Amino acid sequence: MTVEDIPKQGDEAERAERSVGWMFWKTRRYIVVLMIFLGFFSIYSIRVCLSVAIVAMTEKFNMTLDNGTIVEDQHFDWNSKQQGLILSSFFYGYIWTQVLGGVLASKFGGYYIFVFGVGGSALMALLTPVAASFSIYMLMTARILEGLFEGINFPSMHALLSRWAPVYERSRMASFCIAGCYTGTVVALPLSGLLASTLGWKSIFYFYGCFGAAWAILWLILVRSSPETDGFISKEERSYIAKSLGNETEEKKKIVHPWKAILTSMAVWAIVVSHFSQNWGFDTFLTQLPTFLNDILGLEIQATGIISALPYLTLSCLLVVGGYFADWCQIRGYLTTGQVRRYFNCGAFVLQCLFVLLAAFLSNSVGIILSLTLSVGLGAFANIGYMINPLDLAPNHASVIFGISNTIANIPGIISPLLAGAIVTDKAREQWQIVFFIVVAINVIGCLVYWFFAKGELQPWAQTSSDCIETSQDRHKIEEKSADNEKSS
């Protein structure tokens, strides 16, 4: 791939987009993206519904005995620390299969790995009511197994996109896939509250488990592992993807991961630290927001489900918009790849910190909800930074890099619910403020590390053949030429 080729590819990307327009079903790569979106929708629905279900499972209610006496009862008598253990148990499994999923996906492709993760998660959701009825330990075991299954999904997504996503469509395609996570959260939180209040808490797990099983069947029917193995893709689309990716798809068959180079790369560790920081805040609010709204604002379970969904609705919308905007900035030559990743990621972190601090000190309920909504929602732009960055650094090793990153970045999923449960023992505002201050401090660290060490170009240790190498100097020339073309037009 030469310096002259890249502006031409930018023009070709614009022409390809215009030819498709809003009719995404005309292109197979967008069908793949839609199915990945729905897969993430499924697993995140399964993942987050417990944060609402646990309120219904532990909520006290009046029960009338046979003799007419009214007594107070609850399904499960779990204290705040036990609830923290249950909510964090998912991550005990989740962190162990990230790197394994990345290695398997880079070797065999992400097709079967992805459907195995979603299908296994759906099975665990269906078994959750049975496990809970036995003991708290059986419930935790089911959640740990669910985490093991889900741990392979993000690395396999990167493997799939490295075969399906043209260079100038990476941000938008990956962003739309990732938006499935938050759309699932948006739907799961209020719908779980509705299901719990009308059909009982068990219906939550049965509903999402059945959805995941149905998705797995559709995936096997509609999706293929790569453009080369898809019998329904047009010659034009296959040629466009192959030309954009160069020889990367051929080289996947002989990948040898440069483990030392990956583990000593500061650009990789910038992704890891930023990912860890973002996940700390995300996991804190994902598991604790319904409880916070109940403790501080006194909202009922159905209201907490609806309001808790607002941040993730905002995040989903901003992801799609931000992904298109990021690609547009690159195609038009306004920003380099590295600048897109750095500005989007760090800008989001700064604004998130400001809104978390506002939520900690405001006393007005509308202000608190708005601040938390914007804080979580702006995470969309951070995702356009660190989440997609592995595809820039090393497309053939992106699944492994993300597997390493997601392993470390999901430690907060274990620690933050336990820490919040230990801090918030009296449901006091001052205790919740401490939880928020910790989120801000960790975000500041992530912002600084990513700003100084993040990169956007193909790394020397990821270069595997002379005809698809882009050195740092070449990338600079490419983006300068693209910018000059834009000015002249």
Coordinates of C-alpha atoms in Angstrom, one line a residue:
M1 CA 0.0 0.0 0.0
T2 CA 1.6 3.3 -1.1
V3 CA 1.1 6.8 0.1
E4 CA -0.8 7.7 -3.0
D5 CA -3.3 4.9 -2.4
I6 CA -4.8 6.2 0.8
P7 CA -6.5 9.4 -0.5
K8 CA -8.0 7.3 -3.3
Q9 CA -9.3 4.9 -0.7
G10 CA -10.9 7.8 1.1
D11 CA -12.6 8.9 -2.1
E12 CA -13.7 5.3 -2.7
A13 CA -15.1 5.1 0.9
E14 CA -17.2 8.2 0.2
R15 CA -18.5 6.7 -3.1
A16 CA -19.3 3.4 -1.4
E17 CA -21.2 5.1 1.3
R18 CA -23.2 7.2 -1.2
S19 CA -24.1 4.1 -3.2
V20 CA -25.5 2.3 -0.2
G21 CA -27.2 5.3 1.5
W22 CA -29.6 4.3 4.3
M23 CA -30.3 0.8 2.7
F24 CA -27.7 -1.0 4.8
W25 CA -29.1 -4.5 3.9
K26 CA -27.6 -4.0 0.4
T27 CA -24.1 -4.7 1.9
R28 CA -23.1 -7.8 3.7
R29 CA -20.7 -6.1 6.0
Y30 CA -23.5 -4.0 7.5
I31 CA -25.6 -7.2 8.0
V32 CA -22.6 -8.5 10.0
V33 CA -22.4 -5.3 12.0
L34 CA -26.1 -5.4 12.7
M35 CA -25.9 -9.0 14.0
I36 CA -22.9 -8.1 16.2
F37 CA -24.9 -5.2 17.5
L38 CA -27.8 -7.5 18.4
G39 CA -25.4 -10.0 19.9
F40 CA -24.0 -7.4 22.3
F41 CA -27.6 -6.2 22.9
S42 CA -28.3 -9.7 24.1
I43 CA -25.4 -10.3 26.4
Y44 CA -25.5 -6.8 28.0
S45 CA -29.3 -7.3 28.6
I46 CA -28.4 -10.5 30.4
R47 CA -25.5 -8.9 32.2
V48 CA -27.2 -5.8 33.6
C49 CA -30.7 -7.1 34.3
L50 CA -29.5 -8.4 37.7
S51 CA -28.9 -4.9 38.9
V52 CA -32.6 -4.3 38.7
A53 CA -33.7 -7.8 39.5
I54 CA -31.7 -7.8 42.7
V55 CA -33.8 -4.9 44.0
A56 CA -37.0 -6.9 43.4
M57 CA -35.4 -10.1 44.8
T58 CA -34.5 -8.3 48.1
E59 CA -37.4 -5.9 48.3
K60 CA -39.7 -6.4 51.3
F61 CA -43.4 -6.9 50.7
N62 CA -46.6 -7.6 52.6
M63 CA -47.9 -11.2 52.6
T64 CA -51.2 -12.4 54.0
L65 CA -51.1 -15.7 55.8
D66 CA -53.9 -18.3 55.7
N67 CA -55.3 -17.0 59.1
G68 CA -55.5 -13.4 57.6
T69 CA -52.4 -12.1 59.4
I70 CA -50.4 -9.7 57.3
V71 CA -46.6 -10.1 57.7
E72 CA -43.6 -8.6 56.0
D73 CA -41.5 -10.9 53.9
Q74 CA -38.9 -10.9 51.1
H75 CA -37.6 -13.4 48.6
F76 CA -34.0 -13.2 49.6
D77 CA -32.5 -11.7 52.8
W78 CA -29.2 -10.5 51.4
N79 CA -27.4 -7.5 53.0
S80 CA -25.5 -4.9 51.0
K81 CA -22.2 -6.8 51.1
Q82 CA -23.8 -10.0 49.9
Q83 CA -25.5 -8.1 47.1
G84 CA -22.1 -6.6 46.2
L85 CA -20.6 -10.1 46.0
I86 CA -23.5 -11.3 43.7
L87 CA -23.2 -8.3 41.4
S88 CA -19.4 -8.6 41.1
S89 CA -19.3 -12.4 40.7
F90 CA -19.9 -12.0 36.9
F91 CA -16.5 -10.5 36.6
Y92 CA -14.7 -13.3 38.3
G93 CA -15.4 -15.3 35.2
Y94 CA -15.3 -12.5 32.7
I95 CA -11.7 -11.6 33.2
W96 CA -10.3 -15.1 32.6
T97 CA -11.4 -15.7 29.0
Q98 CA -10.4 -12.3 27.4
V99 CA -6.9 -13.3 26.2
L100 CA -8.0 -16.9 25.4
G101 CA -10.9 -15.5 23.3
G102 CA -8.4 -13.2 21.6
V103 CA -6.0 -15.9 20.7
L104 CA -8.7 -18.3 19.5
A105 CA -10.4 -15.6 17.5
S106 CA -7.2 -14.5 15.8
K107 CA -6.4 -18.2 14.9
F108 CA -9.8 -19.4 13.9
G109 CA -11.7 -16.2 13.3
G110 CA -14.4 -14.7 15.5
Y111 CA -17.4 -16.4 13.9
Y112 CA -18.0 -19.4 16.1
I113 CA -16.3 -17.8 19.1
F114 CA -18.8 -15.0 19.1
V115 CA -21.9 -17.2 18.8
F116 CA -20.6 -19.5 21.5
G117 CA -20.2 -16.6 23.9
V118 CA -23.7 -15.3 23.3
G119 CA -25.4 -18.7 23.3
G120 CA -23.7 -19.7 26.5
S121 CA -24.7 -16.5 28.2
A122 CA -28.3 -17.1 27.2
L123 CA -28.2 -20.6 28.7
M124 CA -26.9 -19.2 32.0
A125 CA -29.6 -16.6 32.1
L126 CA -32.2 -19.3 31.8
L127 CA -30.7 -21.2 34.7
T128 CA -30.3 -18.2 37.0
P129 CA -33.7 -18.5 38.7
V130 CA -33.0 -22.2 39.5
A131 CA -29.6 -21.4 40.8
A132 CA -30.9 -18.5 43.0
S133 CA -33.5 -20.8 44.5
F134 CA -30.8 -23.2 45.7
S135 CA -28.3 -20.8 47.4
I136 CA -26.4 -17.6 47.0
Y137 CA -23.3 -19.6 46.0
M138 CA -25.1 -21.4 43.2
L139 CA -26.3 -18.0 41.9
M140 CA -22.7 -16.7 42.0
T141 CA -21.6 -19.8 40.2
A142 CA -24.1 -19.2 37.4
R143 CA -22.9 -15.6 37.1
I144 CA -19.3 -16.6 37.0
L145 CA -20.0 -19.0 34.2
E146 CA -22.0 -16.3 32.4
G147 CA -18.9 -14.1 32.7
L148 CA -16.7 -16.9 31.2
F149 CA -18.9 -17.1 28.2
E150 CA -19.2 -13.3 27.7
G151 CA -15.5 -12.8 28.1
I152 CA -14.8 -14.0 24.6
N153 CA -17.2 -11.7 22.8
F154 CA -15.3 -8.4 22.5
P155 CA -12.0 -10.1 21.3
S156 CA -13.9 -12.0 18.7
M157 CA -15.6 -8.8 17.6
H158 CA -12.2 -7.3 16.8
A159 CA -11.3 -10.5 14.9
L160 CA -14.5 -10.2 12.8
L161 CA -14.1 -6.5 12.1
S162 CA -10.4 -7.0 11.1
R163 CA -11.9 -9.1 8.2
W164 CA -15.0 -7.1 7.4
A165 CA -14.3 -3.4 8.2
P166 CA -12.6 -1.3 5.5
V167 CA -10.0 1.1 7.0
Y168 CA -12.1 4.2 6.6
E169 CA -15.2 2.6 8.1
R170 CA -13.6 1.2 11.3
S171 CA -14.8 3.9 13.6
R172 CA -18.5 3.8 12.5
M173 CA -18.7 0.0 12.2
A174 CA -17.1 -0.7 15.5
S175 CA -19.1 2.1 17.2
F176 CA -22.3 0.7 15.9
C177 CA -21.4 -2.8 17.2
I178 CA -20.4 -1.4 20.6
A179 CA -23.7 0.6 20.7
G180 CA -25.4 -2.8 21.0
C181 CA -24.0 -3.0 24.6
Y182 CA -25.6 0.2 25.7
T183 CA -28.8 -0.2 23.7
G184 CA -29.2 -3.5 25.5
T185 CA -28.6 -1.7 28.8
V186 CA -31.2 1.0 27.8
V187 CA -33.8 -1.6 27.1
A188 CA -32.9 -4.1 29.9
L189 CA -33.1 -1.6 32.8
P190 CA -36.7 -0.3 32.3
L191 CA -38.0 -3.5 30.8
S192 CA -36.6 -5.5 33.7
G193 CA -38.4 -3.2 36.2
L194 CA -41.6 -3.7 34.2
L195 CA -41.2 -7.5 34.1
A196 CA -40.4 -7.7 37.8
S197 CA -43.4 -5.6 38.8
T198 CA -45.9 -7.5 36.5
L199 CA -44.6 -11.1 36.1
G200 CA -42.1 -11.4 38.9
W201 CA -38.3 -11.3 39.0
K202 CA -37.9 -14.8 37.4
S203 CA -39.4 -13.6 34.1
I204 CA -36.5 -11.2 33.6
F205 CA -34.0 -14.0 33.2
Y206 CA -36.3 -16.2 31.1
F207 CA -37.1 -13.3 28.7
Y208 CA -33.5 -12.4 28.0
G209 CA -32.3 -16.0 27.9
C210 CA -34.9 -16.8 25.1
F211 CA -33.8 -13.7 23.2
G212 CA -30.2 -14.8 23.2
A213 CA -31.0 -18.3 22.0
A214 CA -33.1 -17.0 19.1
W215 CA -30.2 -14.6 18.1
A216 CA -27.8 -17.5 18.0
I217 CA -29.9 -19.4 15.5
L218 CA -30.2 -16.3 13.3
W219 CA -26.4 -15.7 13.4
L220 CA -25.7 -19.2 12.1
I221 CA -28.2 -18.6 9.2
L222 CA -27.3 -15.0 8.2
V223 CA -23.6 -14.4 9.0
R224 CA -20.3 -15.8 7.6
S225 CA -16.8 -15.5 9.0
S226 CA -15.3 -13.3 6.2
P227 CA -16.1 -11.8 2.8
E228 CA -14.2 -14.7 1.2
T229 CA -16.5 -17.3 2.7
D230 CA -19.8 -15.4 2.1
G231 CA -21.7 -16.7 -0.8
F232 CA -24.1 -13.7 -0.9
I233 CA -21.7 -10.8 -1.0
S234 CA -21.3 -8.9 -4.3
K235 CA -18.1 -8.9 -6.2
E236 CA -17.9 -5.1 -5.8
E237 CA -18.1 -5.2 -2.1
R238 CA -15.7 -8.1 -1.7
S239 CA -13.2 -6.2 -3.9
Y240 CA -13.6 -3.0 -2.0
I241 CA -13.0 -4.6 1.4
A242 CA -10.0 -6.6 0.0
K243 CA -8.4 -3.5 -1.5
S244 CA -8.8 -1.5 1.7
L245 CA -7.3 -4.2 3.9
G246 CA -4.5 -5.1 1.5
N247 CA -3.0 -8.5 2.3
E248 CA -4.1 -8.6 6.0
T249 CA -6.7 -11.3 5.4
E250 CA -4.2 -13.6 3.8
E251 CA -1.7 -13.2 6.5
K252 CA -4.1 -14.1 9.3
K253 CA -3.5 -17.8 8.4
K254 CA 0.1 -17.5 9.5
I255 CA -0.1 -15.1 12.5
V256 CA 2.5 -15.3 15.2
H257 CA 1.8 -12.9 18.0
P258 CA 4.8 -10.8 19.1
W259 CA 4.0 -11.1 22.8
K260 CA 7.1 -9.3 24.0
A261 CA 6.5 -6.3 21.7
I262 CA 2.8 -6.2 22.6
L263 CA 3.4 -6.3 26.4
T264 CA 6.2 -3.7 26.3
S265 CA 4.4 -1.2 23.9
M266 CA 3.4 2.0 25.7
A267 CA 0.7 2.5 23.0
V268 CA -0.9 -0.8 24.1
W269 CA -0.6 0.2 27.8
A270 CA -2.2 3.5 27.1
I271 CA -5.2 1.6 25.8
V272 CA -5.2 -0.7 28.9
V273 CA -5.0 2.2 31.4
S274 CA -7.7 4.2 29.6
H275 CA -9.9 1.1 29.3
F276 CA -9.5 0.4 33.1
S277 CA -10.4 4.0 34.0
Q278 CA -13.5 4.1 31.8
N279 CA -14.7 0.8 33.0
W280 CA -14.3 1.8 36.7
G281 CA -16.9 4.5 36.2
F282 CA -19.0 2.5 33.9
D283 CA -19.2 -0.6 36.1
T284 CA -19.8 1.6 39.2
F285 CA -22.8 3.2 37.7
L286 CA -24.0 0.1 35.9
T287 CA -24.3 -1.9 39.1
Q288 CA -25.0 0.8 41.6
L289 CA -27.1 3.4 39.8
P290 CA -30.5 1.8 40.6
T291 CA -29.5 1.5 44.3
F292 CA -28.2 5.1 44.3
L293 CA -31.5 6.4 42.9
N294 CA -33.4 4.4 45.4
D295 CA -31.2 5.5 48.4
I296 CA -30.8 9.2 47.6
L297 CA -33.8 10.1 45.6
G298 CA -36.3 7.6 47.0
L299 CA -37.4 6.3 43.6
E300 CA -39.4 3.1 43.2
I301 CA -38.0 0.0 41.3
Q302 CA -39.9 0.7 38.0
A303 CA -38.8 4.4 38.1
T304 CA -35.2 3.5 38.9
G305 CA -35.2 1.1 35.9
I306 CA -36.4 3.8 33.5
I307 CA -34.1 6.6 34.8
S308 CA -31.1 4.3 35.0
A309 CA -31.6 3.6 31.2
L310 CA -31.2 7.3 30.2
P311 CA -27.4 7.4 30.4
Y312 CA -27.1 4.4 28.2
L313 CA -29.6 5.7 25.7
T314 CA -27.5 8.9 25.5
L315 CA -24.3 6.8 25.1
S316 CA -25.8 4.6 22.3
C317 CA -26.9 7.7 20.3
L318 CA -23.5 9.4 20.8
L319 CA -21.6 6.3 19.7
V320 CA -23.3 6.1 16.3
V321 CA -23.0 9.9 15.8
G322 CA -19.4 10.0 17.1
G323 CA -18.3 7.0 14.9
Y324 CA -19.5 8.7 11.7
F325 CA -17.9 12.0 12.8
A326 CA -14.6 10.3 13.6
D327 CA -14.4 8.6 10.1
W328 CA -15.5 11.9 8.4
C329 CA -12.7 13.8 10.1
Q330 CA -10.2 11.2 8.8
I331 CA -11.6 11.0 5.3
R332 CA -11.7 14.8 4.9
G333 CA -8.1 15.1 6.3
Y334 CA -9.1 17.3 9.3
L335 CA -7.6 14.9 11.9
T336 CA -5.1 12.1 11.8
T337 CA -6.0 8.7 13.3
G338 CA -3.9 9.4 16.4
Q339 CA -5.6 12.8 16.9
V340 CA -9.1 11.3 16.5
R341 CA -8.3 8.7 19.2
R342 CA -6.6 11.1 21.6
Y343 CA -9.0 14.0 21.3
F344 CA -12.2 11.9 21.5
N345 CA -10.9 9.8 24.4
C346 CA -9.4 12.5 26.6
G347 CA -12.0 15.1 25.9
A348 CA -14.7 12.6 27.1
F349 CA -12.7 11.9 30.3
V350 CA -12.5 15.6 31.2
L351 CA -16.2 16.2 30.7
Q352 CA -17.1 13.0 32.5
C353 CA -15.2 14.1 35.6
L354 CA -16.9 17.5 35.7
F355 CA -20.4 15.9 35.5
V356 CA -19.6 13.3 38.1
L357 CA -18.5 16.0 40.5
L358 CA -21.7 17.9 39.8
A359 CA -23.8 14.9 40.6
A360 CA -21.9 14.4 43.9
F361 CA -22.8 17.9 45.1
L362 CA -26.1 18.8 43.6
S363 CA -29.2 18.5 45.7
N364 CA -31.7 18.9 42.9
S365 CA -32.9 15.5 41.6
V366 CA -33.2 16.7 38.0
G367 CA -29.7 18.1 38.1
I368 CA -28.3 14.8 39.5
I369 CA -30.0 12.7 36.9
L370 CA -28.9 15.0 34.1
S371 CA -25.3 15.1 35.3
L372 CA -25.1 11.3 35.6
T373 CA -26.8 10.9 32.2
L374 CA -24.2 13.1 30.5
S375 CA -21.3 11.6 32.4
V376 CA -22.1 8.1 31.3
G377 CA -23.2 9.1 27.8
L378 CA -20.0 10.9 27.0
G379 CA -18.2 7.6 27.4
A380 CA -19.2 7.1 23.8
F381 CA -16.4 9.3 22.7
A382 CA -13.9 7.5 24.9
N383 CA -14.9 4.3 23.3
I384 CA -14.1 5.7 19.9
G385 CA -10.6 6.2 21.3
Y386 CA -9.3 3.2 23.3
M387 CA -11.9 0.7 22.1
I388 CA -11.1 0.9 18.4
N389 CA -7.4 1.8 18.8
P390 CA -6.2 -1.9 18.7
L391 CA -7.3 -2.1 15.0
D392 CA -5.1 1.0 14.3
L393 CA -2.0 -0.4 16.0
A394 CA -2.1 -4.0 14.8
P395 CA -5.1 -5.3 12.9
N396 CA -3.9 -8.9 12.9
H397 CA -3.3 -8.8 16.7
A398 CA -6.2 -6.6 17.6
S399 CA -8.2 -9.4 19.2
V400 CA -5.3 -10.3 21.5
I401 CA -4.5 -6.7 22.4
F402 CA -8.1 -6.1 23.3
G403 CA -8.2 -9.4 25.2
I404 CA -5.3 -8.2 27.4
S405 CA -6.9 -4.8 27.8
N406 CA -10.3 -6.1 28.7
T407 CA -8.9 -8.6 31.2
I408 CA -7.3 -5.8 33.2
A409 CA -10.1 -3.3 32.5
N410 CA -12.7 -5.6 34.1
I411 CA -11.0 -5.8 37.4
P412 CA -13.1 -2.8 38.4
G413 CA -16.2 -4.9 37.8
I414 CA -15.0 -7.0 40.7
I415 CA -13.7 -4.3 43.0
S416 CA -16.1 -1.4 42.5
P417 CA -19.4 -3.1 43.6
L418 CA -17.6 -4.6 46.6
L419 CA -16.0 -1.2 47.5
A420 CA -19.3 0.6 47.0
G421 CA -21.1 -2.0 49.2
A422 CA -18.4 -1.5 51.9
I423 CA -18.6 2.3 51.7
V424 CA -22.3 2.8 51.4
T425 CA -23.5 1.1 54.6
D426 CA -26.0 3.7 55.8
K427 CA -27.4 4.9 52.4
A428 CA -26.0 8.4 53.2
R429 CA -25.2 11.0 50.6
E430 CA -21.7 11.5 52.1
Q431 CA -20.9 7.9 51.5
W432 CA -22.1 8.0 47.9
Q433 CA -19.9 11.1 47.4
I434 CA -16.8 9.1 48.3
V435 CA -17.8 6.5 45.6
F436 CA -18.1 9.4 43.1
F437 CA -14.7 10.9 44.1
I438 CA -13.0 7.6 43.4
V439 CA -14.5 7.5 39.9
V440 CA -13.1 11.0 39.2
A441 CA -9.6 10.3 40.5
I442 CA -9.2 7.1 38.3
N443 CA -10.6 8.9 35.2
V444 CA -8.0 11.7 35.6
I445 CA -5.2 9.1 35.7
G446 CA -6.6 7.4 32.6
C447 CA -6.9 10.7 30.7
L448 CA -3.2 11.7 31.4
V449 CA -1.7 8.3 30.4
Y450 CA -3.7 8.1 27.2
W451 CA -2.9 11.7 26.2
F452 CA 0.8 11.2 26.4
F453 CA 1.3 7.6 25.2
A454 CA -1.6 6.8 22.7
K455 CA -0.7 6.3 19.0
G456 CA -2.8 5.9 15.9
E457 CA -0.5 4.3 13.4
L458 CA 0.4 0.7 12.5
Q459 CA 3.2 -0.3 14.9
P460 CA 6.6 -1.6 13.6
W461 CA 6.1 -5.0 15.4
A462 CA 2.7 -5.4 13.7
Q463 CA 4.1 -5.1 10.1
T464 CA 4.1 -8.4 8.4
S465 CA 4.7 -7.8 4.7
S466 CA 6.3 -5.1 2.6
D467 CA 3.3 -4.4 0.4
C468 CA 0.9 -3.6 3.3
I469 CA 3.3 -1.7 5.6
E470 CA 2.5 1.8 6.7
T471 CA 5.4 3.3 8.6
S472 CA 4.9 6.3 10.9
Q473 CA 6.6 8.5 8.2
D474 CA 4.2 7.1 5.5
R475 CA 1.2 7.7 7.7
H476 CA 2.3 11.3 8.3
K477 CA 2.7 11.9 4.5
I478 CA -0.6 10.2 3.8
E479 CA -2.5 12.4 6.2
E480 CA -0.7 15.6 5.1
K481 CA -1.6 14.8 1.5
S482 CA -5.2 14.2 2.5
A483 CA -5.3 17.5 4.3
D484 CA -3.7 19.4 1.3
N485 CA -6.3 17.9 -1.0
E486 CA -9.1 19.1 1.2
K487 CA -7.7 22.6 1.3
S488 CA -7.3 22.8 -2.5
S489 CA -10.9 21.6 -2.9

